[in-house]
Tab-separated table of C-alpha atoms in Angstrom:
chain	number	residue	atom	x	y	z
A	5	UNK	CA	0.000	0.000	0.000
A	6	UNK	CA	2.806	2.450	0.850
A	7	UNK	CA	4.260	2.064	-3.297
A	8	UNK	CA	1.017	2.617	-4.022
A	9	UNK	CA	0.441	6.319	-2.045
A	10	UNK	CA	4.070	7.213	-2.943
A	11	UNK	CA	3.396	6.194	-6.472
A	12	UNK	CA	1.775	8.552	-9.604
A	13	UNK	CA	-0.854	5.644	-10.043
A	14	UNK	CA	-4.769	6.301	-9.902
A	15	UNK	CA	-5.602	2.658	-9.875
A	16	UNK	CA	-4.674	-0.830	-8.634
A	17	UNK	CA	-5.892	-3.855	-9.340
A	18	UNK	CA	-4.257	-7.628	-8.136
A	19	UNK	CA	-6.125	-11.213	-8.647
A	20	UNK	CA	-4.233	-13.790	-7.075
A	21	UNK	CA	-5.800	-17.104	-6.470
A	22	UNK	CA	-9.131	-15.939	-6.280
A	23	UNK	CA	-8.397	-13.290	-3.958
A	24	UNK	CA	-9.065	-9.936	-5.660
A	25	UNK	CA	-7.772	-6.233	-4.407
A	26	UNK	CA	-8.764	-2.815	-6.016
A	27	UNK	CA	-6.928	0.299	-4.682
A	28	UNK	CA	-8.418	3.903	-6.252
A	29	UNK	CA	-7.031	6.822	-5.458
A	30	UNK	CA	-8.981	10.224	-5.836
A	31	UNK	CA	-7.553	12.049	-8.612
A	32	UNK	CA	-7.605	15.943	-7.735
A	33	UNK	CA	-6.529	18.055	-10.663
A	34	UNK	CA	-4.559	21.273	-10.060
A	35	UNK	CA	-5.172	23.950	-11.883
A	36	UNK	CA	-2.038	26.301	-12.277
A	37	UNK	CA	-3.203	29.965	-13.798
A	38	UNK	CA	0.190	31.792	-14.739
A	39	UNK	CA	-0.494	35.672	-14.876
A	40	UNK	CA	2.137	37.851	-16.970
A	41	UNK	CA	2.367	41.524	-16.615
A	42	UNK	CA	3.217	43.665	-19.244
A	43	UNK	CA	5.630	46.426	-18.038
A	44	UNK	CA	3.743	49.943	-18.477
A	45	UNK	CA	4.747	51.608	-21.384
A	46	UNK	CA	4.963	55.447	-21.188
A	47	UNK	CA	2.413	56.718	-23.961
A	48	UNK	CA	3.702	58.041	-26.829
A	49	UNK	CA	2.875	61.767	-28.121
A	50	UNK	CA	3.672	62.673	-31.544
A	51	UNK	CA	6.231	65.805	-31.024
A	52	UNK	CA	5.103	69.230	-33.422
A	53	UNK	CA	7.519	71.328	-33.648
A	54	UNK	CA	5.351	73.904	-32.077
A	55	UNK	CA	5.262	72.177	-29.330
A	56	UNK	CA	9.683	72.396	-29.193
A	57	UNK	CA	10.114	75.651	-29.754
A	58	UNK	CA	7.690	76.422	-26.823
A	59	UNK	CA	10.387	73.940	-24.991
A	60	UNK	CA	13.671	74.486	-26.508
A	61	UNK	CA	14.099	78.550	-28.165
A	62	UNK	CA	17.627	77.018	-29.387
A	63	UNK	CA	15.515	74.705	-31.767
A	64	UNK	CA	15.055	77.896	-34.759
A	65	UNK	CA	18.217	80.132	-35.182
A	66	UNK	CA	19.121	82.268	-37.504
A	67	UNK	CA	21.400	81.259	-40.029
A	68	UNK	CA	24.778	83.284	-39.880
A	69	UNK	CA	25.990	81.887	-43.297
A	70	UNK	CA	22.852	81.596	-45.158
A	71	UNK	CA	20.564	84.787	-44.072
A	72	UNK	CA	17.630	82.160	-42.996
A	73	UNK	CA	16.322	80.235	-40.146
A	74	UNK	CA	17.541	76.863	-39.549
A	75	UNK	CA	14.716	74.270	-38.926
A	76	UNK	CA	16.094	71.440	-36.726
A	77	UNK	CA	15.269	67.973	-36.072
A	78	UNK	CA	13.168	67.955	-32.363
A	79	UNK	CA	14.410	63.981	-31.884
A	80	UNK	CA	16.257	61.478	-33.254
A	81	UNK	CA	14.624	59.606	-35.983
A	82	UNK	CA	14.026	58.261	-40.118
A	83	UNK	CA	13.478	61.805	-42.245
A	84	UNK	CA	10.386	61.502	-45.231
A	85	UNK	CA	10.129	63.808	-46.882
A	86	UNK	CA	6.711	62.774	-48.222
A	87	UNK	CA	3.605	60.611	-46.046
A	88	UNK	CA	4.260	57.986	-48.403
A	89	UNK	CA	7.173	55.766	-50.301
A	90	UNK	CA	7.721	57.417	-53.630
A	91	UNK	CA	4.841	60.360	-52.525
A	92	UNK	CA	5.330	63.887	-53.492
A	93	UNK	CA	7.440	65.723	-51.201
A	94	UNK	CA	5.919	67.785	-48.891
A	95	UNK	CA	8.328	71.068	-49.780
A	96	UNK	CA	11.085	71.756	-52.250
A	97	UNK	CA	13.467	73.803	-52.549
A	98	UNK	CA	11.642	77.178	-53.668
A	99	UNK	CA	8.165	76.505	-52.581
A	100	UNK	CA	6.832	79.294	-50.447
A	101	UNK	CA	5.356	77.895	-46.817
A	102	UNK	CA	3.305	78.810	-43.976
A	103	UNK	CA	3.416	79.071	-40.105
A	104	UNK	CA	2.008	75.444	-39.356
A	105	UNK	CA	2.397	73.729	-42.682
A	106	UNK	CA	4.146	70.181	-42.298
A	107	UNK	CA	7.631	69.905	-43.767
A	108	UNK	CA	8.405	66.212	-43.410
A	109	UNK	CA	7.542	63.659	-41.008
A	110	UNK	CA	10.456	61.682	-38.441
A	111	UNK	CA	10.145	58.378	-37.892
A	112	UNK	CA	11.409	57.283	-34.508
A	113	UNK	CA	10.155	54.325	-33.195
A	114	UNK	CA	7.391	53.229	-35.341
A	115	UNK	CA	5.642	56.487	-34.781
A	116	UNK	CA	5.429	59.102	-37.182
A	117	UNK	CA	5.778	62.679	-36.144
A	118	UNK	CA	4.927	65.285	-38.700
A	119	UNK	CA	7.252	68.258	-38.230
A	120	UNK	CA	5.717	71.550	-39.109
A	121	UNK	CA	6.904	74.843	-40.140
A	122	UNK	CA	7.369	77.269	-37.144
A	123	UNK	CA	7.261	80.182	-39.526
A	124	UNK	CA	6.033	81.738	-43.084
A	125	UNK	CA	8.764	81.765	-45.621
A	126	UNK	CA	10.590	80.623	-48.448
A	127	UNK	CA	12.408	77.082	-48.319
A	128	UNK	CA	15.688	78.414	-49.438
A	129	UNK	CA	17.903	74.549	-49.240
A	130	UNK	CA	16.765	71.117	-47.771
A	131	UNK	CA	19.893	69.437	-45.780
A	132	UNK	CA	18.562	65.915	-45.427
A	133	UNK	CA	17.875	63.177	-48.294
A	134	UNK	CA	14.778	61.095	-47.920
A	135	UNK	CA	15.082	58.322	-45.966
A	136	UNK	CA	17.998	59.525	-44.133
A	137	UNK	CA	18.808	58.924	-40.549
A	138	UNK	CA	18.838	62.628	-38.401
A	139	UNK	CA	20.333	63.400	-35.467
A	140	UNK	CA	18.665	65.268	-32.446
A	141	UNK	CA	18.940	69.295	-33.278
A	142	UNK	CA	20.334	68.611	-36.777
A	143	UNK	CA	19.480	71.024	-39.696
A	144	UNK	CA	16.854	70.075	-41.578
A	145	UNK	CA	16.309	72.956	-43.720
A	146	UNK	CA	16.887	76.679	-44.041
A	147	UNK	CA	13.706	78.870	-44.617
A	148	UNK	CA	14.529	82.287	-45.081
């Protein structure tokens, strides 16, 4: 009896010489429930640059060499210059723009963040290619 309690067996059944013992154990099922929590991930706001120059006044300077304002990069990111592959860019080199109108997007971390003109002008030179990894604060174009 004691190999049978220490044992995994449910059931026990021995016939010898007409002598017959059944052993049955009560089978109790455990049920395990595994819970996994997902760290908290800090929500993710698309950055205008509106809202950086309200943060950062070094973000726009003035251009020493080229007479314009500099429009930088407010993170580190992908530069499009369009909303989609192959697209129509949203500004070129000549195009007149206004205060609010976007100028390319930045990809950084699967979240697209359209960056808009601070200012009315003329887009006098675009610094970055398409496609083109940009630094935090780099030059993306000069508007003058």
């Amino acid at each position: 009896m004691d190999r049978f309690s220490d044992s995994d067996m449910t059931q026990l059944q021995v016939e010898v010489e007409g002598f017959k013992i059944s052993l049955q154990r009560e089978v109790k099922e455990i049920i395990q429930t595994v819970t996994q929590t997902q760290p908290k991930v800090a929500e993710v706001v698309p950055v205008t640059q509106t809202q950086i120059v309200a943060v950062n006044n070094e973000t726009i300077e003035v251009s020493s060499s080229t007479g314009g304002k500099e429009v930088k990069a407010p993170l580190v990111g992908t530069f499009y210059s369009s909303n989609e592959p192959g697209g129509k860019p949203f500004v070129s080199v000549g195009d007149t723009v206004k205060k609010g109108q976007p100028l390319c997007i930045i990809e950084a971390m699967k979240v697209m963040n359209e960056i808009e003109s601070p200012y009315d002008g003329v887009i006098k030179e675009i610094k970055v290619q398409n496609e083109e990894a940009v630094g935090f604060d780099q030059i993306l174009m000069v508007i003058e």
